[in-house]
mmCIF file with all atom_site columns, C-alpha atoms and ligand atoms in Angstrom:
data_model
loop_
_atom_site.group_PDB
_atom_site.id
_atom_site.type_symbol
_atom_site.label_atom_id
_atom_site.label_alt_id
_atom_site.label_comp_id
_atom_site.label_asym_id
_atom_site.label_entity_id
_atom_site.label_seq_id
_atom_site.pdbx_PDB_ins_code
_atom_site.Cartn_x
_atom_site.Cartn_y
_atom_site.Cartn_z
_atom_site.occupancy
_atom_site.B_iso_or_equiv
_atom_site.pdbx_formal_charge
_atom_site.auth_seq_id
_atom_site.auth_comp_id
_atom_site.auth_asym_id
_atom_site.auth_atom_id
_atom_site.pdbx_PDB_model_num
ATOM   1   C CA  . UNK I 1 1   ? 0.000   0.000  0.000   1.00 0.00 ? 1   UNK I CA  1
ATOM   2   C CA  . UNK I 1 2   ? 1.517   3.332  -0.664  1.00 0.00 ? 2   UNK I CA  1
ATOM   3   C CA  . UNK I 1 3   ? 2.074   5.612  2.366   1.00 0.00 ? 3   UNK I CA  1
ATOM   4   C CA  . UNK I 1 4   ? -0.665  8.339  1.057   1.00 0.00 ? 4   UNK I CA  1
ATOM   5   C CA  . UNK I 1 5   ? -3.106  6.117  1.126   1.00 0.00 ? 5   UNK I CA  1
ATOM   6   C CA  . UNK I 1 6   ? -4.179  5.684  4.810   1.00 0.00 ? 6   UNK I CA  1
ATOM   7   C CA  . UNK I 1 7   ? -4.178  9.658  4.471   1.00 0.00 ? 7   UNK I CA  1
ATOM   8   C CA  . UNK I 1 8   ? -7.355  9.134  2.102   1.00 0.00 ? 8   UNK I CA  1
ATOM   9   C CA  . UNK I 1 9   ? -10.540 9.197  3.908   1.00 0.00 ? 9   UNK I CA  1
ATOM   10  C CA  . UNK I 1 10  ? -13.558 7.072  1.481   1.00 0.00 ? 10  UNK I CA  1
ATOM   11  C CA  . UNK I 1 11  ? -16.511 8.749  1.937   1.00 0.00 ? 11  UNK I CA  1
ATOM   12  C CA  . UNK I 1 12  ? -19.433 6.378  0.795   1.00 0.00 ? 12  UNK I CA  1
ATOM   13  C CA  . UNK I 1 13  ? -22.959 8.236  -0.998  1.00 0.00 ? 13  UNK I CA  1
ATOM   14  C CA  . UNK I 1 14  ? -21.378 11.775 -1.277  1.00 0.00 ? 14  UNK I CA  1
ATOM   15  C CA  . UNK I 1 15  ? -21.668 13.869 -3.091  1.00 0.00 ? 15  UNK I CA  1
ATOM   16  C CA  . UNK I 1 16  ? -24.879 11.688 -3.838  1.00 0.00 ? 16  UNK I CA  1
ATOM   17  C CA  . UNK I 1 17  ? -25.563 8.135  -3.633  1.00 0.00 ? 17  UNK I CA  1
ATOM   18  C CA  . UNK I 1 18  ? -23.467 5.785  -4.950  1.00 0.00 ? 18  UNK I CA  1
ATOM   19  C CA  . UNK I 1 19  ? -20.246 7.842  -5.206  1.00 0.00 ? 19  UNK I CA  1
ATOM   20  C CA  . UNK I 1 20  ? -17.102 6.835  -3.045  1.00 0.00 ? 20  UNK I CA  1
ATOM   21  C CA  . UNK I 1 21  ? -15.773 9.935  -2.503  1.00 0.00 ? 21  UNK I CA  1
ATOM   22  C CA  . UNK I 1 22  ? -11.885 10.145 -1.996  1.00 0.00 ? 22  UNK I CA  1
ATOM   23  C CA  . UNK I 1 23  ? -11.069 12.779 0.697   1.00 0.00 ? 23  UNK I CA  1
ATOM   24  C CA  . UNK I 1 24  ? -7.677  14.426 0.281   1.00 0.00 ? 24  UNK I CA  1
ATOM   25  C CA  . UNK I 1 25  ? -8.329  16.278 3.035   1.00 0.00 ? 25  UNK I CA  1
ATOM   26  C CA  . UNK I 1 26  ? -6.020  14.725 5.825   1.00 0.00 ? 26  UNK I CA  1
ATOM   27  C CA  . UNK I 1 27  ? -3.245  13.944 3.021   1.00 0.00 ? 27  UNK I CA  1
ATOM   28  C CA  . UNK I 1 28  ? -2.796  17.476 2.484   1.00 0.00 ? 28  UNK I CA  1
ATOM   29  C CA  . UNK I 1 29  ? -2.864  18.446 6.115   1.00 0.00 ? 29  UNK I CA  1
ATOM   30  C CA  . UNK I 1 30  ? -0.183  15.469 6.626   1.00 0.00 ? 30  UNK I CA  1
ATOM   31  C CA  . UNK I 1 31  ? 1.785   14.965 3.687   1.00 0.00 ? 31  UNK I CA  1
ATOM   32  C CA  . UNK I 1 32  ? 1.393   18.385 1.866   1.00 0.00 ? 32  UNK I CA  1
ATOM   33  C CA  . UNK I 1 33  ? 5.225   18.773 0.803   1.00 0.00 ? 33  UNK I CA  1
ATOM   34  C CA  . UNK I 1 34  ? 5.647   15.457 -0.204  1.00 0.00 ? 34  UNK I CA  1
ATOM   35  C CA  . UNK I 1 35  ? 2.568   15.266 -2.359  1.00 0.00 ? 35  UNK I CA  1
ATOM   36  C CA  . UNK I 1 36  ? 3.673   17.960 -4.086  1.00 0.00 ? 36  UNK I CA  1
ATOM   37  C CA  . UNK I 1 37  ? 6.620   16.359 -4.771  1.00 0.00 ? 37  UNK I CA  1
ATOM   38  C CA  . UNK I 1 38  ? 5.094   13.009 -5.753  1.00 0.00 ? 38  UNK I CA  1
ATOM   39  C CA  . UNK I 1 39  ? 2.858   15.071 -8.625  1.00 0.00 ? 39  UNK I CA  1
ATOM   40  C CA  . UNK I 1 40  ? 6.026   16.273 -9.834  1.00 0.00 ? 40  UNK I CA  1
ATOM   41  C CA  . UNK I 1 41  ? 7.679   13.256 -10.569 1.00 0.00 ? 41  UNK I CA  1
ATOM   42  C CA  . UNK I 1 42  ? 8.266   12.231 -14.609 1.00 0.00 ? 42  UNK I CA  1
ATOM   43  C CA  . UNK I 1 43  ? 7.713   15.821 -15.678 1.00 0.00 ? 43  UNK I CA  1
ATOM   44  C CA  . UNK I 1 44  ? 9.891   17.310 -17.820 1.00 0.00 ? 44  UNK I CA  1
ATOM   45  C CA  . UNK I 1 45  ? 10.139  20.767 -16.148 1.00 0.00 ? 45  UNK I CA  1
ATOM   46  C CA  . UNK I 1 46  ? 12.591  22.470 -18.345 1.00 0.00 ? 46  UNK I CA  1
ATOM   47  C CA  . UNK I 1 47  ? 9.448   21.905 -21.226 1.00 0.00 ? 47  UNK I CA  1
ATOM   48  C CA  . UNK I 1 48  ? 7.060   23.494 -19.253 1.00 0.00 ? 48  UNK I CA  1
ATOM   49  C CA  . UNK I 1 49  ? 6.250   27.321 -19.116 1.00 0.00 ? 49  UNK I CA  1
ATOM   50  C CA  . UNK I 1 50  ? 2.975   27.359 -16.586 1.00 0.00 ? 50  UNK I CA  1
ATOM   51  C CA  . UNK I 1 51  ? 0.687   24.870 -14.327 1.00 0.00 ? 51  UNK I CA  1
ATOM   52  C CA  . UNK I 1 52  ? -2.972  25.627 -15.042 1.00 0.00 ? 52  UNK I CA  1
ATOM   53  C CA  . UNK I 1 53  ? -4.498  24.007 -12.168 1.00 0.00 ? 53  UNK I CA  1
ATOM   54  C CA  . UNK I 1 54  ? -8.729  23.233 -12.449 1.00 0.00 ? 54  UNK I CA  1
ATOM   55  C CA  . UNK I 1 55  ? -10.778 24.705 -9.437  1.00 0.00 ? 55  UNK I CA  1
ATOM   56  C CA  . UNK I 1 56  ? -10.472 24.066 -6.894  1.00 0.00 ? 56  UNK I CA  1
ATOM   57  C CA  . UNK I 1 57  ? -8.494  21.303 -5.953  1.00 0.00 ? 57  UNK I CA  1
ATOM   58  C CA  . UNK I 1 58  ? -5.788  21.898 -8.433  1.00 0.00 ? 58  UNK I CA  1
ATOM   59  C CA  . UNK I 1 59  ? -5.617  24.901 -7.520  1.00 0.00 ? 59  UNK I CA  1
ATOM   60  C CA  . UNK I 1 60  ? -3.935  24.146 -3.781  1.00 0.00 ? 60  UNK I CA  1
ATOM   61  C CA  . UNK I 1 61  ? -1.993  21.403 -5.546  1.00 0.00 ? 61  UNK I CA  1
ATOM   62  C CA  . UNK I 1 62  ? -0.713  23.212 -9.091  1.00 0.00 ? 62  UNK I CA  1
ATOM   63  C CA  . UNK I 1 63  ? 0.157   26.642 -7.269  1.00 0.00 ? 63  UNK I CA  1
ATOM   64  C CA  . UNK I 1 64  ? 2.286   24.569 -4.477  1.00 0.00 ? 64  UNK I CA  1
ATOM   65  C CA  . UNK I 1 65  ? 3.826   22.705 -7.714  1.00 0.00 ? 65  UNK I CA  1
ATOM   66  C CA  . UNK I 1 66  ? 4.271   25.954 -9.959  1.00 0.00 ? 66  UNK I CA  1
ATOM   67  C CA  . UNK I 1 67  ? 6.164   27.173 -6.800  1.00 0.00 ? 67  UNK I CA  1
ATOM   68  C CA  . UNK I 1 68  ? 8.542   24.291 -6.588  1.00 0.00 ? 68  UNK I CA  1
ATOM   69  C CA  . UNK I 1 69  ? 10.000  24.527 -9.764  1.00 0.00 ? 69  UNK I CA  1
ATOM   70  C CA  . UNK I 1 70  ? 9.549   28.245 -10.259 1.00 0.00 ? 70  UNK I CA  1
ATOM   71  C CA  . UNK I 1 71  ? 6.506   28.514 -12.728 1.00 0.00 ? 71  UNK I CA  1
ATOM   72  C CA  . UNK I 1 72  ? 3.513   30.891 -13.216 1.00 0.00 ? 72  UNK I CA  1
ATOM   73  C CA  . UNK I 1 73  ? 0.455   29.901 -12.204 1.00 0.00 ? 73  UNK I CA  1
ATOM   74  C CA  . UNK I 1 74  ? -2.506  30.151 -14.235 1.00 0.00 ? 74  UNK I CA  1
ATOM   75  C CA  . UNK I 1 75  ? -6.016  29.415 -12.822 1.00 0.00 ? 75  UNK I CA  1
ATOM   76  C CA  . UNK I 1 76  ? -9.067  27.205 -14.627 1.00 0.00 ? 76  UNK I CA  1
ATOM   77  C CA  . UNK I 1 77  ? -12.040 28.565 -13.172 1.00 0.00 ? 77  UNK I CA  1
ATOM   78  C CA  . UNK I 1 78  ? -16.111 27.351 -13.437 1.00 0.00 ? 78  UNK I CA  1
ATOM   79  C CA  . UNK I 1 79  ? -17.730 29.610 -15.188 1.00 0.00 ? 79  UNK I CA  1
ATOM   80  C CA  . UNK I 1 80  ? -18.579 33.421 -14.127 1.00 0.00 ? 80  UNK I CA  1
ATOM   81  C CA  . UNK I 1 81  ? -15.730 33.655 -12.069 1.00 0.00 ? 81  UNK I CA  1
ATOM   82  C CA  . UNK I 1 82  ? -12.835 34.977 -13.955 1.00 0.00 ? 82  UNK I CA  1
ATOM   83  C CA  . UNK I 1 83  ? -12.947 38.699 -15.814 1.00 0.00 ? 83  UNK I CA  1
ATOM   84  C CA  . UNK I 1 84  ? -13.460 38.808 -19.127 1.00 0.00 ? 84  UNK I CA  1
ATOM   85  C CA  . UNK I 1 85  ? -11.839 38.122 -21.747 1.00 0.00 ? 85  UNK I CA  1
ATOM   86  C CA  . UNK I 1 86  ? -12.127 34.564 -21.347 1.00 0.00 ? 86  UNK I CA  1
ATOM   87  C CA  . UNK I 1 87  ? -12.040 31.556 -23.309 1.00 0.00 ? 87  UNK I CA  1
ATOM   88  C CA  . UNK I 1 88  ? -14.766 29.136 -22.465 1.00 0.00 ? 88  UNK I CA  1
ATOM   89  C CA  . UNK I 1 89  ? -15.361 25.298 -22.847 1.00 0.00 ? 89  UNK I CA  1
ATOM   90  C CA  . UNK I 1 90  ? -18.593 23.623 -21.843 1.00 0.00 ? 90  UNK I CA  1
ATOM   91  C CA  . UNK I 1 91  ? -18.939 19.830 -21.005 1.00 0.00 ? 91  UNK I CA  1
ATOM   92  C CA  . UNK I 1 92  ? -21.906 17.083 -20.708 1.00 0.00 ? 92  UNK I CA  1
ATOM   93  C CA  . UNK I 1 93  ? -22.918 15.919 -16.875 1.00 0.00 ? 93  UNK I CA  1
ATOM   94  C CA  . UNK I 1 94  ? -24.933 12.650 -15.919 1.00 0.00 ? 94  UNK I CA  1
ATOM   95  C CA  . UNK I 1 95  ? -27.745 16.002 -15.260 1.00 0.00 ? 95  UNK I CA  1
ATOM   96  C CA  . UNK I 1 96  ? -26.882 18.935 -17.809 1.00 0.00 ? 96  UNK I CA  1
ATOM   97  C CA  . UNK I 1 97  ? -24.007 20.550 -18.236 1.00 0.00 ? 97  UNK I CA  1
ATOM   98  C CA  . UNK I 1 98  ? -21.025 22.575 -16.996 1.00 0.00 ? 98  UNK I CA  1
ATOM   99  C CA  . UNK I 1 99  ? -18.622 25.131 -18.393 1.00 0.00 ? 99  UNK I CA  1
ATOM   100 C CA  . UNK I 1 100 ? -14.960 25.741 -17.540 1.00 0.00 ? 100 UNK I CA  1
ATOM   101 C CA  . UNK I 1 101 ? -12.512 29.352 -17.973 1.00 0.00 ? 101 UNK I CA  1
ATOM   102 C CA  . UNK I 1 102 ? -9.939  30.498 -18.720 1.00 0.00 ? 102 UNK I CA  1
ATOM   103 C CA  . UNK I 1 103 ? -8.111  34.036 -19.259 1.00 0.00 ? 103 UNK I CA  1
ATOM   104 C CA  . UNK I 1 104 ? -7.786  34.448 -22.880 1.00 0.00 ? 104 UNK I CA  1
ATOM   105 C CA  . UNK I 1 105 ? -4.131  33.888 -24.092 1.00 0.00 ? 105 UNK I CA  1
ATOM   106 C CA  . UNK I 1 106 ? -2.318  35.800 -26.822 1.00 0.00 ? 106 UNK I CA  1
ATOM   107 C CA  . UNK I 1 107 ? 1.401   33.681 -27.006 1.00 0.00 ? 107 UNK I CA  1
ATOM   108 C CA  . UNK I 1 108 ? 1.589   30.621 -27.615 1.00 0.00 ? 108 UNK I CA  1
ATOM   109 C CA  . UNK I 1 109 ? 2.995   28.375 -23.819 1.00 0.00 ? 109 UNK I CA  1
ATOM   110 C CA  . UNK I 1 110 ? 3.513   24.872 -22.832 1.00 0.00 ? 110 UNK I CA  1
ATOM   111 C CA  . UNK I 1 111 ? 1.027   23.770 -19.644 1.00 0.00 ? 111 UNK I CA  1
ATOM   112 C CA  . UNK I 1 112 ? 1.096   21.014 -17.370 1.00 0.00 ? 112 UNK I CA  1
ATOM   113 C CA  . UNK I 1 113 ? -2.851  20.872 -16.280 1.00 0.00 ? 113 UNK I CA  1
ATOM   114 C CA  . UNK I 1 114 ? -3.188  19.855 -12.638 1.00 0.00 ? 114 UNK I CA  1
ATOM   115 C CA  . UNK I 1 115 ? -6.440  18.538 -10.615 1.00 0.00 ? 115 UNK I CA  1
ATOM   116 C CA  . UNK I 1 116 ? -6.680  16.159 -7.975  1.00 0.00 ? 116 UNK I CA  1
ATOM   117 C CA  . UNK I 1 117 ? -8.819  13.043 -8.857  1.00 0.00 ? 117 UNK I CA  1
ATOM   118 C CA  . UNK I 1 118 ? -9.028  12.313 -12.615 1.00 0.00 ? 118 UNK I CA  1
ATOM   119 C CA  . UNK I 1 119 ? -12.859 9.891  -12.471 1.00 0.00 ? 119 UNK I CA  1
ATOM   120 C CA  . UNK I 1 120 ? -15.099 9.739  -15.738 1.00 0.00 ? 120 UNK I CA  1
ATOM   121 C CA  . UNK I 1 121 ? -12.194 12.139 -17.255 1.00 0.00 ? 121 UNK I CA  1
ATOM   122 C CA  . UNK I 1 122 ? -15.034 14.722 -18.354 1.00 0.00 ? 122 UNK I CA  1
ATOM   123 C CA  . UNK I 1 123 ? -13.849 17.294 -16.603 1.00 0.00 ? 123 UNK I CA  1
ATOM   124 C CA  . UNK I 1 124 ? -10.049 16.817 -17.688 1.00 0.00 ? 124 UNK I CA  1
ATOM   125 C CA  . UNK I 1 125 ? -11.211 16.315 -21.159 1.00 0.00 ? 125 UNK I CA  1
ATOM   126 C CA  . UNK I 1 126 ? -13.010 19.797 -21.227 1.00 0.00 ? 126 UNK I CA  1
ATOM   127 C CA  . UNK I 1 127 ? -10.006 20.885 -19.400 1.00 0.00 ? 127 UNK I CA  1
ATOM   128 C CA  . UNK I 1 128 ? -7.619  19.799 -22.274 1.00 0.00 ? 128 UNK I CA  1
ATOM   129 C CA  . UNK I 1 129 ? -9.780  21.011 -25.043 1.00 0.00 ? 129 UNK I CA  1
ATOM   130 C CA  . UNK I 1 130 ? -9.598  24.269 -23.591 1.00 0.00 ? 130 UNK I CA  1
ATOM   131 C CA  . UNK I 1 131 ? -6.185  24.721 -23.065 1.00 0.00 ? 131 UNK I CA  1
ATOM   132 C CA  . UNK I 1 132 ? -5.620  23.863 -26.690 1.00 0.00 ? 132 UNK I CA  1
ATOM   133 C CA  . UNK I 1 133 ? -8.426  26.785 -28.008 1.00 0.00 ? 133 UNK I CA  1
ATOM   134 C CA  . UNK I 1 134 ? -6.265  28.583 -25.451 1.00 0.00 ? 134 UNK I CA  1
ATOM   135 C CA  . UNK I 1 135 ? -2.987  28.401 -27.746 1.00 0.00 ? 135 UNK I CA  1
ATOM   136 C CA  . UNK I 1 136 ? -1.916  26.293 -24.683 1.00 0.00 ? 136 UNK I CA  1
ATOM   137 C CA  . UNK I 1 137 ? 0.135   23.388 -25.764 1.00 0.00 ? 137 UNK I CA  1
ATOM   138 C CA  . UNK I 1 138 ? -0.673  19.876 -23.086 1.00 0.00 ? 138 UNK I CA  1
ATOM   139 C CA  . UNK I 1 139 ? 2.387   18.532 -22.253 1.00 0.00 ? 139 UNK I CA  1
ATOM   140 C CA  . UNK I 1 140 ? 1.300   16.647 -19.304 1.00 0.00 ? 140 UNK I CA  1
ATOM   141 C CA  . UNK I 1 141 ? -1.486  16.640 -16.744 1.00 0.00 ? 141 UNK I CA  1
ATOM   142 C CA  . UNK I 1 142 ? -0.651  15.519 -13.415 1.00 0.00 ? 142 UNK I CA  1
ATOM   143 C CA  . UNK I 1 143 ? -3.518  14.115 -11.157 1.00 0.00 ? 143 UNK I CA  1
ATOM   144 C CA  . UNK I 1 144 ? -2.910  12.793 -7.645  1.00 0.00 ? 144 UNK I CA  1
ATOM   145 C CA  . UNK I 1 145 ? -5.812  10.350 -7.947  1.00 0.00 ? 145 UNK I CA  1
ATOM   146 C CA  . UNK I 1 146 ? -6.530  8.049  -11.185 1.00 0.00 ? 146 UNK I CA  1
ATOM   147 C CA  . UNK I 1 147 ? -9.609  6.096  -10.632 1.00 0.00 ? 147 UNK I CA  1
ATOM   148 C CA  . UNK I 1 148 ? -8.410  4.166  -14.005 1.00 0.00 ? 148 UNK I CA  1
ATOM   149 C CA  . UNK I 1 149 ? -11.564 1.887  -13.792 1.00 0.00 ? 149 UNK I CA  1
ATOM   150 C CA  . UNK I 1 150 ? -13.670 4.890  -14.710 1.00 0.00 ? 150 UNK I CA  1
ATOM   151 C CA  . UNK I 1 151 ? -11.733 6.194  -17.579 1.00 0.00 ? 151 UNK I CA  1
ATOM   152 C CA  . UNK I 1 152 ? -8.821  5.602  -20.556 1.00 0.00 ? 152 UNK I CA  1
ATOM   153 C CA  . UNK I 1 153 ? -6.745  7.713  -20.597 1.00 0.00 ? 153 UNK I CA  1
ATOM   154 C CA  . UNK I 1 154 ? -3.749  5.559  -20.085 1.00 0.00 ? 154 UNK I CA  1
ATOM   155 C CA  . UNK I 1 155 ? -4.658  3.661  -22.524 1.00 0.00 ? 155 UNK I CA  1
ATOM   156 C CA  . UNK I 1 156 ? -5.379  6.214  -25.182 1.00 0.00 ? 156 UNK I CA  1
ATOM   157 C CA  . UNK I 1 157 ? -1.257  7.344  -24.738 1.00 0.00 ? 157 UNK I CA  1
ATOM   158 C CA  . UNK I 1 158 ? -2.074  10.412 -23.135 1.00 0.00 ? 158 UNK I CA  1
ATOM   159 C CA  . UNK I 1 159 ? 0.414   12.170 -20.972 1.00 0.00 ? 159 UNK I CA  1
ATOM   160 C CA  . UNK I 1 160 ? -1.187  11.805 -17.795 1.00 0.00 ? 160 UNK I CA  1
ATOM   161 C CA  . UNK I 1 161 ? 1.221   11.303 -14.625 1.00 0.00 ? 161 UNK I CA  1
ATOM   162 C CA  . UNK I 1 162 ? -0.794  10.133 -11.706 1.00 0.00 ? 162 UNK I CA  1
ATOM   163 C CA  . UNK I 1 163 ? 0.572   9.128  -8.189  1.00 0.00 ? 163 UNK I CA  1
ATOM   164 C CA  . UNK I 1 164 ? -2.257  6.717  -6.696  1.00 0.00 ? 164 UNK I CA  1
ATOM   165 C CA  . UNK I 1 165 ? -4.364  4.600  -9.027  1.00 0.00 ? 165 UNK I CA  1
ATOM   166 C CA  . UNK I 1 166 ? -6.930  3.087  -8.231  1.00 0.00 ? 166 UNK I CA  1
HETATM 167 P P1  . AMP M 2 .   ? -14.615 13.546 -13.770 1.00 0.00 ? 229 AMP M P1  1
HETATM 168 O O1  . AMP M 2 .   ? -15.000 14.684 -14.654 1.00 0.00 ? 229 AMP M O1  1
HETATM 169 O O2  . AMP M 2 .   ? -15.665 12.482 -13.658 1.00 0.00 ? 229 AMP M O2  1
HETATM 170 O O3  . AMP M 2 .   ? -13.259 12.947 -14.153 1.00 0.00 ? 229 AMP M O3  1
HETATM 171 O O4  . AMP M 2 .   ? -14.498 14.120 -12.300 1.00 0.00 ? 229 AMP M O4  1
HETATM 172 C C1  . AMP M 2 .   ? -13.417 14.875 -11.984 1.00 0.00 ? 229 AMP M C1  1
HETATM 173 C C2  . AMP M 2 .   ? -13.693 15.938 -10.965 1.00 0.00 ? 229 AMP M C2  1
HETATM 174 O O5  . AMP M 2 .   ? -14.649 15.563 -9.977  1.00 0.00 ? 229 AMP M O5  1
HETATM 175 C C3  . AMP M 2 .   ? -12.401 16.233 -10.240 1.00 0.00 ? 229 AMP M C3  1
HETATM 176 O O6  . AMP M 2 .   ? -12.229 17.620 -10.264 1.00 0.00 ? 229 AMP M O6  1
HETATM 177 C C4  . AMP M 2 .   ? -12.580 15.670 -8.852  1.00 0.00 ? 229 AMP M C4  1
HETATM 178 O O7  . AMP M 2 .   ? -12.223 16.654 -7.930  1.00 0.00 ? 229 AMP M O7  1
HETATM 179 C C5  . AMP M 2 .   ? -14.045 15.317 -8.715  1.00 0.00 ? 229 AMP M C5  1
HETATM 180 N N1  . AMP M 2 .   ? -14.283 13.887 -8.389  1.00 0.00 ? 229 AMP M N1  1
HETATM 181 C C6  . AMP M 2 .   ? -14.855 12.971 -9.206  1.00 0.00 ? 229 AMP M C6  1
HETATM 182 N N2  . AMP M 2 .   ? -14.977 11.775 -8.637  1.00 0.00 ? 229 AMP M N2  1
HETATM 183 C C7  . AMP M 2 .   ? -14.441 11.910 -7.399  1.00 0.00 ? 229 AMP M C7  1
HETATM 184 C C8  . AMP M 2 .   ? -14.254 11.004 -6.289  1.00 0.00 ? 229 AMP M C8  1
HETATM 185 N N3  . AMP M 2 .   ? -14.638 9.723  -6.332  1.00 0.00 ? 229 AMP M N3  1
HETATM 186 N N4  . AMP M 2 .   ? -13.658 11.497 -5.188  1.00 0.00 ? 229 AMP M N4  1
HETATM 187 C C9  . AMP M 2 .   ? -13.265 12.790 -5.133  1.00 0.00 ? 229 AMP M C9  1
HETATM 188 N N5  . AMP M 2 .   ? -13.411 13.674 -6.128  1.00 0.00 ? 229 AMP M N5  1
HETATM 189 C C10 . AMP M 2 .   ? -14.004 13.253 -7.241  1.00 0.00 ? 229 AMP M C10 1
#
């Protein structure tokens, strides 16, 4: 068993019923530097120019990785949060749908995309379609949690660095 994992509370039916919900909370308030570190593992830093890191989650794990190897940080927001003008990428829920932001970008930059549990892979898939209207090139997108059951991205040769997979 890896040493994060007793760190990860499993929260059965929430947010609704059904859902095991993987609580980060106590890793971060145990482990928080060497999380960090584990996310940052594989990367090739010197190819990177920013993190974006998704709300909200990846926002307390990109900024803490941006700051370890001295990149910008640039935030992924839900929609009607960040000024205009933004760039805008909407995705399908089980119930409707949701829309993610971004600041729009004039140069061209190379991203690593951060969140913290990568499930059905809707959200990072809107995430990475949005970063590329975004003149942001995807180099990798680091995820602390893969629930790989739920999703292929592995499989489909993406860059995706994960520490825990499930
Ligand atoms: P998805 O779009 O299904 O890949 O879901 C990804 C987003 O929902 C991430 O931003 C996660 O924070 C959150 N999420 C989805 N499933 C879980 C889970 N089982 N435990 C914790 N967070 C989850």
């Amino acid at each position: 068993m890896h040493p994060f994992e007793s760190h990860i509370r499993n929260v059965h039916n929430f947010p609704k019923e059904g859902i095991i919900f993987k609580d980060i909370t106590p890793l971060l308030q145990e482990r928080f530097s060497e999380v960090v570190k584990a996310m940052s593992e594989g990367i090739e830093w010197n190819e990177i120019d920013y993190v974006v890191g998704i709300e909200s989650r990846g926002f307390i794990l990109g900024a803490a990785m941006a700051q370890l190897h001295g990149k910008g940080f640039m935030p992924m927001r839900k929609k009607g949060k960040l000024p205009p003008p933004v760039i805008a990428e909407s995705y399908t829920l089980e119930y409707g749908t949701d829309t993610l932001e971004m600041i729009r970008e004039e140069k061209q930059s190379r991203i690593v995309l951060v969140d913290d549990v990568l499930a059905t892979g809707g959200t990072l898939t809107a995430a990475m379609n949005l970063c590329i209207k975004n003149k942001l090139e995807v180099k990798a997108m680091a995820l602390l949690i893969n629930l790989t059951f739920l999703n292929k991205f592995k499989e489909q040769g993406l860059p995706i660095y994960s520490v825990l997979n499930y």
